[in-house]
Amino acid sequence: PVATGLTNPRGIAALGDGSAYVAEAGTGGDVCVEIPIDGEEEPRRGCYGLTAAITYLDGDGQEQIVTGLPSVLWGVDELTGPQDVIVSDDGTLYAIIGLGADPALRDQLGDAGDWLGHLVMIDDDGTWTSVADVAGYEGTANPDGGEIDSNPFSVVMTDDGGFIVSDSGANALIRVAADGTMSTYAVFPSTMAVAPPFLGLPPDTMIPMEAVPTGITVGPDGAYYVGQLTGFPFEAGAANVWRVMDENDDGDATDEGEVTAYAEGFTNIIDIGFGDDERLYVLELVSGGLLNVNPDDPATAAGALIRVEADDTHTEVQSE
């Protein structure tokens, strides 16, 4: 172990000197609200607070350098807060904070709601300022044309000082310019999947399955690579890694990105990255599929780290 005692750790920014920053999503909070949702019989319960943090670790140990970041627990198991951290070339720390809801619900989440769904810049004293309200962009632009839902998940910097953010709820990549203005860089389409038996539908009925983009990284070729969790019913083997590049294939993030499948056949991807060997490494959250987890059998919840070889075959590096 290189760090212990973390509270719901998420994204990691690993630096070349062996140090790293870790986003901790927190525990939600003690204040809970019941929020009525149009079209749903039961209200949505959210417990919120300022319990999230960012930890710095190196060879000398670990320290929470930022505390009091927003966190919300939806229901009993949907926790969100800081999802990812990155460090710019000049050493500035940035964090993307998730939401997992319609951004219009944030005004019922107290002080936490003021920051959920934002890309923030961390100052040297541990305070932060908003760079862009990514969730707010979903509320006005709705890139995929579906239900209004935002959950900013991962972020990378562009060569011109801006950012590309994956929004799992919006099924899109959002471009944030250096001045904080936002636009849609790419949209990921839904696909069809076989309905699970417990829905009571006729055999082999097909239902829509949302894309749900998660981890994003910049490849050796300058393109953006994006992992796919997939939405319900989380069909095993249906998750892709997409390559997203502008139409001129020159890495210009001011152009609209074109989406192509780079690697296929994964399940519930949570993060991706390229190694020094220029091979793509894919982290599966649950290798057998989220709907196939048996609480009485921990092995069914195991994830895996997989390397994509030059011939597109998959090698399992580690399974837990």
mmCIF file of C-alpha atoms in Angstrom:
data_model
loop_
_atom_site.group_PDB
_atom_site.id
_atom_site.type_symbol
_atom_site.label_atom_id
_atom_site.label_comp_id
_atom_site.label_asym_id
_atom_site.label_seq_id
_atom_site.Cartn_x
_atom_site.Cartn_y
_atom_site.Cartn_z
ATOM 1 C CA PRO A 1 0.000 0.000 0.000
ATOM 2 C CA VAL A 2 1.171 3.524 -0.840
ATOM 3 C CA ALA A 3 -1.760 5.265 0.904
ATOM 4 C CA THR A 4 -4.251 4.183 3.553
ATOM 5 C CA GLY A 5 -7.303 5.599 5.300
ATOM 6 C CA LEU A 6 -8.692 7.242 2.169
ATOM 7 C CA THR A 7 -12.403 8.047 1.990
ATOM 8 C CA ASN A 8 -13.941 6.810 -1.251
ATOM 9 C CA PRO A 9 -10.873 7.520 -3.433
ATOM 10 C CA ARG A 10 -11.463 8.196 -7.117
ATOM 11 C CA GLY A 11 -9.125 9.700 -9.728
ATOM 12 C CA ILE A 12 -5.350 9.876 -9.254
ATOM 13 C CA ALA A 13 -2.833 12.296 -10.758
ATOM 14 C CA ALA A 14 0.485 10.431 -10.689
ATOM 15 C CA LEU A 15 3.513 12.646 -11.221
ATOM 16 C CA GLY A 16 6.856 11.678 -12.687
ATOM 17 C CA ASP A 17 8.699 12.011 -9.367
ATOM 18 C CA GLY A 18 6.679 9.259 -7.711
ATOM 19 C CA SER A 19 4.259 11.574 -5.906
ATOM 20 C CA ALA A 20 0.527 11.696 -6.572
ATOM 21 C CA TYR A 21 -2.708 13.500 -5.821
ATOM 22 C CA VAL A 22 -5.827 11.490 -4.979
ATOM 23 C CA ALA A 23 -9.420 12.722 -5.180
ATOM 24 C CA GLU A 24 -11.490 11.556 -2.200
ATOM 25 C CA ALA A 25 -15.241 11.707 -2.813
ATOM 26 C CA GLY A 26 -16.095 11.919 0.893
ATOM 27 C CA THR A 27 -19.099 10.459 2.695
ATOM 28 C CA GLY A 28 -21.968 12.753 1.759
ATOM 29 C CA GLY A 29 -23.181 14.468 4.922
ATOM 30 C CA ASP A 30 -25.592 14.557 7.825
ATOM 31 C CA VAL A 31 -28.151 16.835 6.172
ATOM 32 C CA CYS A 32 -30.622 14.861 4.058
ATOM 33 C CA VAL A 33 -33.418 15.994 1.763
ATOM 34 C CA GLU A 34 -36.189 14.204 -0.091
ATOM 35 C CA ILE A 35 -36.458 15.653 -3.589
ATOM 36 C CA PRO A 36 -39.601 14.915 -5.659
ATOM 37 C CA ILE A 37 -38.753 13.835 -9.206
ATOM 38 C CA ASP A 38 -41.215 14.301 -12.066
ATOM 39 C CA GLY A 39 -42.498 10.958 -13.314
ATOM 40 C CA GLU A 40 -41.220 8.987 -10.323
ATOM 41 C CA GLU A 41 -43.369 7.725 -7.453
ATOM 42 C CA GLU A 42 -40.661 8.004 -4.813
ATOM 43 C CA PRO A 43 -38.612 11.136 -4.112
ATOM 44 C CA ARG A 44 -34.858 11.024 -4.459
ATOM 45 C CA ARG A 45 -32.984 11.140 -1.157
ATOM 46 C CA GLY A 46 -29.748 13.087 -1.034
ATOM 47 C CA CYS A 47 -27.485 13.445 2.014
ATOM 48 C CA TYR A 48 -24.907 16.162 1.501
ATOM 49 C CA GLY A 49 -22.000 17.890 3.169
ATOM 50 C CA LEU A 50 -18.474 19.206 2.745
ATOM 51 C CA THR A 51 -16.703 15.931 3.549
ATOM 52 C CA ALA A 52 -14.589 15.399 0.426
ATOM 53 C CA ALA A 53 -10.869 16.068 0.092
ATOM 54 C CA ILE A 54 -7.714 15.809 -1.996
ATOM 55 C CA THR A 55 -4.733 13.928 -0.598
ATOM 56 C CA TYR A 56 -1.108 14.367 -1.627
ATOM 57 C CA LEU A 57 1.280 11.461 -1.171
ATOM 58 C CA ASP A 58 4.958 10.906 -1.745
ATOM 59 C CA GLY A 59 7.776 8.859 -0.289
ATOM 60 C CA ASP A 60 7.468 10.683 3.037
ATOM 61 C CA GLY A 61 3.792 9.861 3.600
ATOM 62 C CA GLN A 62 0.412 11.379 2.835
ATOM 63 C CA GLU A 63 -1.508 14.520 3.735
ATOM 64 C CA GLN A 64 -4.963 15.905 2.993
ATOM 65 C CA ILE A 65 -4.024 19.220 1.394
ATOM 66 C CA VAL A 66 -7.601 20.192 0.492
ATOM 67 C CA THR A 67 -10.591 19.557 2.741
ATOM 68 C CA GLY A 68 -14.209 20.669 2.833
ATOM 69 C CA LEU A 69 -14.987 19.823 -0.781
ATOM 70 C CA PRO A 70 -18.624 18.937 -1.617
ATOM 71 C CA SER A 71 -19.976 15.399 -1.386
ATOM 72 C CA VAL A 72 -23.446 13.926 -1.828
ATOM 73 C CA LEU A 73 -24.842 10.454 -1.199
ATOM 74 C CA TRP A 74 -27.845 9.682 -3.393
ATOM 75 C CA GLY A 75 -29.954 6.908 -1.875
ATOM 76 C CA VAL A 76 -27.808 4.310 -0.154
ATOM 77 C CA ASP A 77 -24.949 3.736 -2.593
ATOM 78 C CA GLU A 78 -24.612 6.518 -5.193
ATOM 79 C CA LEU A 79 -21.844 8.678 -3.765
ATOM 80 C CA THR A 80 -20.219 11.510 -5.653
ATOM 81 C CA GLY A 81 -17.775 14.320 -4.957
ATOM 82 C CA PRO A 82 -14.369 15.072 -6.483
ATOM 83 C CA GLN A 83 -14.009 12.507 -9.257
ATOM 84 C CA ASP A 84 -10.654 13.347 -10.804
ATOM 85 C CA VAL A 85 -7.583 15.549 -10.326
ATOM 86 C CA ILE A 86 -4.958 16.819 -12.763
ATOM 87 C CA VAL A 87 -1.857 18.975 -12.498
ATOM 88 C CA SER A 88 -0.942 21.505 -15.182
ATOM 89 C CA ASP A 89 2.590 22.055 -16.467
ATOM 90 C CA ASP A 90 2.975 25.036 -14.125
ATOM 91 C CA GLY A 91 1.954 22.925 -11.110
ATOM 92 C CA THR A 92 -1.622 24.191 -10.755
ATOM 93 C CA LEU A 93 -4.022 21.584 -9.365
ATOM 94 C CA TYR A 94 -7.507 21.141 -10.811
ATOM 95 C CA ALA A 95 -10.375 18.866 -9.766
ATOM 96 C CA ILE A 96 -13.607 17.831 -11.443
ATOM 97 C CA ILE A 97 -16.548 17.409 -9.071
ATOM 98 C CA GLY A 98 -19.394 15.059 -9.913
ATOM 99 C CA LEU A 99 -23.142 15.418 -9.430
ATOM 100 C CA GLY A 100 -25.193 12.471 -10.695
ATOM 101 C CA ALA A 101 -28.460 14.367 -11.131
ATOM 102 C CA ASP A 102 -30.293 17.142 -12.933
ATOM 103 C CA PRO A 103 -28.291 20.292 -12.140
ATOM 104 C CA ALA A 104 -31.568 22.008 -11.221
ATOM 105 C CA LEU A 105 -31.611 19.913 -8.029
ATOM 106 C CA ARG A 106 -28.403 21.493 -6.705
ATOM 107 C CA ASP A 107 -30.187 24.403 -5.038
ATOM 108 C CA GLN A 108 -31.633 21.903 -2.544
ATOM 109 C CA LEU A 109 -28.192 20.629 -1.488
ATOM 110 C CA GLY A 110 -26.987 23.580 0.595
ATOM 111 C CA ASP A 111 -23.355 24.687 0.381
ATOM 112 C CA ALA A 112 -22.418 21.426 -1.352
ATOM 113 C CA GLY A 113 -24.782 22.222 -4.207
ATOM 114 C CA ASP A 114 -22.867 25.411 -4.970
ATOM 115 C CA TRP A 115 -19.880 23.384 -6.182
ATOM 116 C CA LEU A 116 -21.205 20.026 -7.367
ATOM 117 C CA GLY A 117 -20.727 19.602 -11.114
ATOM 118 C CA HIS A 118 -17.947 22.208 -11.338
ATOM 119 C CA LEU A 119 -14.395 22.115 -12.662
ATOM 120 C CA VAL A 120 -12.387 23.900 -9.965
ATOM 121 C CA MET A 121 -8.867 25.272 -9.635
ATOM 122 C CA ILE A 122 -7.175 24.616 -6.298
ATOM 123 C CA ASP A 123 -5.225 27.522 -4.849
ATOM 124 C CA ASP A 124 -2.001 27.133 -2.861
ATOM 125 C CA ASP A 125 -3.851 27.702 0.431
ATOM 126 C CA GLY A 126 -6.250 24.801 -0.199
ATOM 127 C CA THR A 127 -9.197 26.972 -1.259
ATOM 128 C CA TRP A 128 -10.715 26.702 -4.704
ATOM 129 C CA THR A 129 -12.416 28.709 -7.412
ATOM 130 C CA SER A 130 -14.710 27.580 -10.214
ATOM 131 C CA VAL A 131 -13.309 27.356 -13.726
ATOM 132 C CA ALA A 132 -16.575 26.165 -15.300
ATOM 133 C CA ASP A 133 -20.008 24.903 -14.264
ATOM 134 C CA VAL A 134 -19.964 21.744 -16.375
ATOM 135 C CA ALA A 135 -23.250 20.437 -14.963
ATOM 136 C CA GLY A 136 -24.873 23.770 -15.714
ATOM 137 C CA TYR A 137 -23.865 23.309 -19.359
ATOM 138 C CA GLU A 138 -25.816 20.041 -19.474
ATOM 139 C CA GLY A 139 -28.843 21.882 -18.116
ATOM 140 C CA THR A 140 -28.847 24.353 -21.001
ATOM 141 C CA ALA A 141 -27.221 22.498 -23.917
ATOM 142 C CA ASN A 142 -28.223 18.846 -23.279
ATOM 143 C CA PRO A 143 -25.756 17.509 -25.909
ATOM 144 C CA ASP A 144 -27.275 14.033 -26.299
ATOM 145 C CA GLY A 145 -30.871 15.289 -26.362
ATOM 146 C CA GLY A 146 -31.931 12.889 -23.607
ATOM 147 C CA GLU A 147 -32.867 13.270 -19.983
ATOM 148 C CA ILE A 148 -31.136 16.183 -18.241
ATOM 149 C CA ASP A 149 -28.478 14.528 -16.103
ATOM 150 C CA SER A 150 -24.882 15.477 -15.391
ATOM 151 C CA ASN A 151 -22.049 13.673 -13.674
ATOM 152 C CA PRO A 152 -18.677 15.190 -14.671
ATOM 153 C CA PHE A 153 -16.193 12.367 -14.246
ATOM 154 C CA SER A 154 -12.740 12.850 -15.760
ATOM 155 C CA VAL A 155 -10.676 15.738 -17.130
ATOM 156 C CA VAL A 156 -7.560 16.332 -19.222
ATOM 157 C CA MET A 157 -5.863 19.559 -20.301
ATOM 158 C CA THR A 158 -5.590 20.716 -23.897
ATOM 159 C CA ASP A 159 -2.534 22.275 -25.529
ATOM 160 C CA ASP A 160 -4.153 25.719 -25.559
ATOM 161 C CA GLY A 161 -4.711 25.834 -21.788
ATOM 162 C CA GLY A 162 -8.270 24.550 -21.855
ATOM 163 C CA PHE A 163 -9.816 21.266 -20.771
ATOM 164 C CA ILE A 164 -11.795 18.312 -22.086
ATOM 165 C CA VAL A 165 -14.228 16.854 -19.533
ATOM 166 C CA SER A 166 -16.116 13.574 -19.789
ATOM 167 C CA ASP A 167 -19.660 13.923 -18.442
ATOM 168 C CA SER A 168 -21.034 10.456 -17.696
ATOM 169 C CA GLY A 169 -24.589 11.721 -17.267
ATOM 170 C CA ALA A 170 -24.561 13.867 -20.401
ATOM 171 C CA ASN A 171 -22.988 11.095 -22.531
ATOM 172 C CA ALA A 172 -20.604 13.680 -23.933
ATOM 173 C CA LEU A 173 -17.197 15.287 -23.893
ATOM 174 C CA ILE A 174 -17.378 18.963 -22.954
ATOM 175 C CA ARG A 175 -14.740 21.418 -24.114
ATOM 176 C CA VAL A 176 -13.834 24.090 -21.561
ATOM 177 C CA ALA A 177 -11.789 26.916 -23.089
ATOM 178 C CA ALA A 178 -9.077 28.700 -21.138
ATOM 179 C CA ASP A 179 -11.548 31.510 -20.428
ATOM 180 C CA GLY A 180 -14.144 29.075 -19.033
ATOM 181 C CA THR A 181 -16.552 29.074 -21.972
ATOM 182 C CA MET A 182 -17.967 25.661 -22.829
ATOM 183 C CA SER A 183 -19.043 23.771 -25.932
ATOM 184 C CA THR A 184 -19.745 20.194 -26.940
ATOM 185 C CA TYR A 185 -16.692 18.346 -28.245
ATOM 186 C CA ALA A 186 -18.247 14.903 -28.836
ATOM 187 C CA VAL A 187 -21.454 12.971 -28.100
ATOM 188 C CA PHE A 188 -21.590 9.216 -27.527
ATOM 189 C CA PRO A 189 -24.668 7.393 -28.822
ATOM 190 C CA SER A 190 -26.850 4.890 -27.026
ATOM 191 C CA THR A 191 -26.907 1.289 -28.251
ATOM 192 C CA MET A 192 -29.389 -1.549 -27.870
ATOM 193 C CA ALA A 193 -29.028 -4.355 -25.340
ATOM 194 C CA VAL A 194 -31.048 -7.421 -24.365
ATOM 195 C CA ALA A 195 -33.469 -6.647 -21.538
ATOM 196 C CA PRO A 196 -32.690 -8.572 -18.319
ATOM 197 C CA PRO A 197 -35.291 -11.228 -17.392
ATOM 198 C CA PHE A 198 -36.385 -9.495 -14.163
ATOM 199 C CA LEU A 199 -38.022 -6.725 -16.224
ATOM 200 C CA GLY A 200 -40.649 -9.253 -17.302
ATOM 201 C CA LEU A 201 -40.411 -8.391 -20.989
ATOM 202 C CA PRO A 202 -40.675 -10.980 -23.800
ATOM 203 C CA PRO A 203 -37.459 -12.950 -24.396
ATOM 204 C CA ASP A 204 -34.792 -11.159 -26.446
ATOM 205 C CA THR A 205 -36.495 -7.789 -26.131
ATOM 206 C CA MET A 206 -33.996 -5.037 -26.895
ATOM 207 C CA ILE A 207 -33.850 -1.854 -24.813
ATOM 208 C CA PRO A 208 -31.686 1.288 -25.115
ATOM 209 C CA MET A 209 -28.404 1.308 -23.202
ATOM 210 C CA GLU A 210 -26.746 4.682 -22.673
ATOM 211 C CA ALA A 211 -23.054 5.172 -23.377
ATOM 212 C CA VAL A 212 -21.823 6.625 -20.027
ATOM 213 C CA PRO A 213 -18.269 7.828 -20.777
ATOM 214 C CA THR A 214 -15.867 7.610 -17.838
ATOM 215 C CA GLY A 215 -12.055 7.842 -17.864
ATOM 216 C CA ILE A 216 -10.379 10.042 -20.464
ATOM 217 C CA THR A 217 -6.706 10.228 -21.423
ATOM 218 C CA VAL A 218 -4.551 11.693 -24.180
ATOM 219 C CA GLY A 219 -2.936 9.066 -26.395
ATOM 220 C CA PRO A 220 0.572 9.046 -27.909
ATOM 221 C CA ASP A 221 -1.020 10.303 -31.151
ATOM 222 C CA GLY A 222 -2.588 13.334 -29.452
ATOM 223 C CA ALA A 223 -6.132 11.986 -29.699
ATOM 224 C CA TYR A 224 -8.474 11.692 -26.729
ATOM 225 C CA TYR A 225 -9.300 8.165 -25.610
ATOM 226 C CA VAL A 226 -12.418 7.562 -23.542
ATOM 227 C CA GLY A 227 -13.597 4.530 -21.587
ATOM 228 C CA GLN A 228 -17.238 3.454 -21.440
ATOM 229 C CA LEU A 229 -19.043 2.215 -18.360
ATOM 230 C CA THR A 230 -22.324 1.632 -20.259
ATOM 231 C CA GLY A 231 -25.669 2.312 -18.657
ATOM 232 C CA PHE A 232 -28.393 -0.097 -17.565
ATOM 233 C CA PRO A 233 -28.524 -3.057 -18.199
ATOM 234 C CA PHE A 234 -24.676 -2.939 -18.139
ATOM 235 C CA GLU A 235 -24.340 -5.681 -20.745
ATOM 236 C CA ALA A 236 -21.132 -7.681 -20.312
ATOM 237 C CA GLY A 237 -18.634 -7.215 -23.137
ATOM 238 C CA ALA A 238 -20.420 -4.153 -24.528
ATOM 239 C CA ALA A 239 -18.036 -1.435 -23.313
ATOM 240 C CA ASN A 240 -15.710 0.261 -25.791
ATOM 241 C CA VAL A 241 -12.701 2.497 -25.647
ATOM 242 C CA TRP A 242 -13.359 5.350 -28.059
ATOM 243 C CA ARG A 243 -10.841 7.437 -29.936
ATOM 244 C CA VAL A 244 -11.963 11.035 -30.334
ATOM 245 C CA MET A 245 -10.133 13.378 -32.684
ATOM 246 C CA ASP A 246 -11.136 16.500 -34.574
ATOM 247 C CA GLU A 247 -12.139 16.178 -38.193
ATOM 248 C CA ASN A 248 -8.697 17.317 -39.387
ATOM 249 C CA ASP A 249 -6.979 14.750 -37.153
ATOM 250 C CA ASP A 250 -4.572 17.411 -35.924
ATOM 251 C CA GLY A 251 -5.428 17.541 -32.220
ATOM 252 C CA ASP A 252 -7.138 20.923 -32.426
ATOM 253 C CA ALA A 253 -9.605 20.872 -29.536
ATOM 254 C CA THR A 254 -11.452 23.874 -30.973
ATOM 255 C CA ASP A 255 -12.851 21.645 -33.729
ATOM 256 C CA GLU A 256 -15.612 19.093 -33.189
ATOM 257 C CA GLY A 257 -14.346 15.631 -32.321
ATOM 258 C CA GLU A 258 -15.123 12.528 -34.354
ATOM 259 C CA VAL A 259 -15.817 9.335 -32.392
ATOM 260 C CA THR A 260 -14.544 5.927 -33.484
ATOM 261 C CA ALA A 261 -14.232 2.646 -31.586
ATOM 262 C CA TYR A 262 -10.571 1.971 -30.777
ATOM 263 C CA ALA A 263 -10.920 -1.188 -28.665
ATOM 264 C CA GLU A 264 -13.987 -3.316 -27.922
ATOM 265 C CA GLY A 265 -15.208 -6.180 -25.763
ATOM 266 C CA PHE A 266 -14.809 -4.711 -22.266
ATOM 267 C CA THR A 267 -17.214 -4.535 -19.341
ATOM 268 C CA ASN A 268 -17.923 -1.507 -17.136
ATOM 269 C CA ILE A 269 -14.758 0.527 -17.819
ATOM 270 C CA ILE A 270 -13.975 3.032 -15.041
ATOM 271 C CA ASP A 271 -10.592 4.404 -16.185
ATOM 272 C CA ILE A 272 -7.951 4.101 -18.912
ATOM 273 C CA GLY A 273 -4.368 5.199 -19.514
ATOM 274 C CA PHE A 274 -1.368 4.639 -21.757
ATOM 275 C CA GLY A 275 1.833 3.168 -20.341
ATOM 276 C CA ASP A 276 5.428 3.972 -21.240
ATOM 277 C CA ASP A 277 5.146 1.072 -23.675
ATOM 278 C CA GLU A 278 2.414 3.048 -25.523
ATOM 279 C CA ARG A 279 0.009 0.212 -24.811
ATOM 280 C CA LEU A 280 -3.472 1.098 -23.585
ATOM 281 C CA TYR A 281 -4.393 -0.102 -20.094
ATOM 282 C CA VAL A 282 -8.089 -0.492 -19.287
ATOM 283 C CA LEU A 283 -9.517 -0.724 -15.771
ATOM 284 C CA GLU A 284 -12.817 -2.595 -15.467
ATOM 285 C CA LEU A 285 -14.917 -1.769 -12.418
ATOM 286 C CA VAL A 286 -16.783 -5.106 -12.428
ATOM 287 C CA SER A 287 -15.554 -7.568 -15.019
ATOM 288 C CA GLY A 288 -18.638 -9.772 -14.864
ATOM 289 C CA GLY A 289 -21.133 -6.948 -15.203
ATOM 290 C CA LEU A 290 -22.774 -4.768 -12.562
ATOM 291 C CA LEU A 291 -26.054 -6.711 -12.689
ATOM 292 C CA ASN A 292 -24.241 -9.991 -12.075
ATOM 293 C CA VAL A 293 -22.776 -9.096 -8.680
ATOM 294 C CA ASN A 294 -23.829 -11.457 -5.873
ATOM 295 C CA PRO A 295 -23.388 -9.819 -2.441
ATOM 296 C CA ASP A 296 -22.717 -13.257 -0.959
ATOM 297 C CA ASP A 297 -19.870 -13.933 -3.370
ATOM 298 C CA PRO A 298 -17.227 -11.151 -3.388
ATOM 299 C CA ALA A 299 -15.541 -12.723 -6.413
ATOM 300 C CA THR A 300 -18.472 -11.609 -8.576
ATOM 301 C CA ALA A 301 -17.594 -7.968 -7.818
ATOM 302 C CA ALA A 302 -13.988 -8.294 -9.000
ATOM 303 C CA GLY A 303 -12.583 -5.813 -11.469
ATOM 304 C CA ALA A 304 -9.555 -6.191 -13.708
ATOM 305 C CA LEU A 305 -6.708 -4.256 -15.276
ATOM 306 C CA ILE A 306 -6.311 -5.209 -18.935
ATOM 307 C CA ARG A 307 -3.612 -4.321 -21.466
ATOM 308 C CA VAL A 308 -4.506 -3.925 -25.139
ATOM 309 C CA GLU A 309 -1.738 -5.467 -27.219
ATOM 310 C CA ALA A 310 -0.481 -4.330 -30.623
ATOM 311 C CA ASP A 311 -2.621 -6.996 -32.310
ATOM 312 C CA ASP A 312 -5.722 -5.798 -30.375
ATOM 313 C CA THR A 313 -5.794 -8.862 -28.117
ATOM 314 C CA HIS A 314 -6.389 -8.343 -24.397
ATOM 315 C CA THR A 315 -4.010 -9.401 -21.625
ATOM 316 C CA GLU A 316 -5.269 -9.392 -18.035
ATOM 317 C CA VAL A 317 -2.576 -7.765 -15.940
ATOM 318 C CA GLN A 318 -4.322 -7.913 -12.574
ATOM 319 C CA SER A 319 -7.675 -8.982 -11.170
ATOM 320 C CA GLU A 320 -9.101 -8.147 -7.751
#
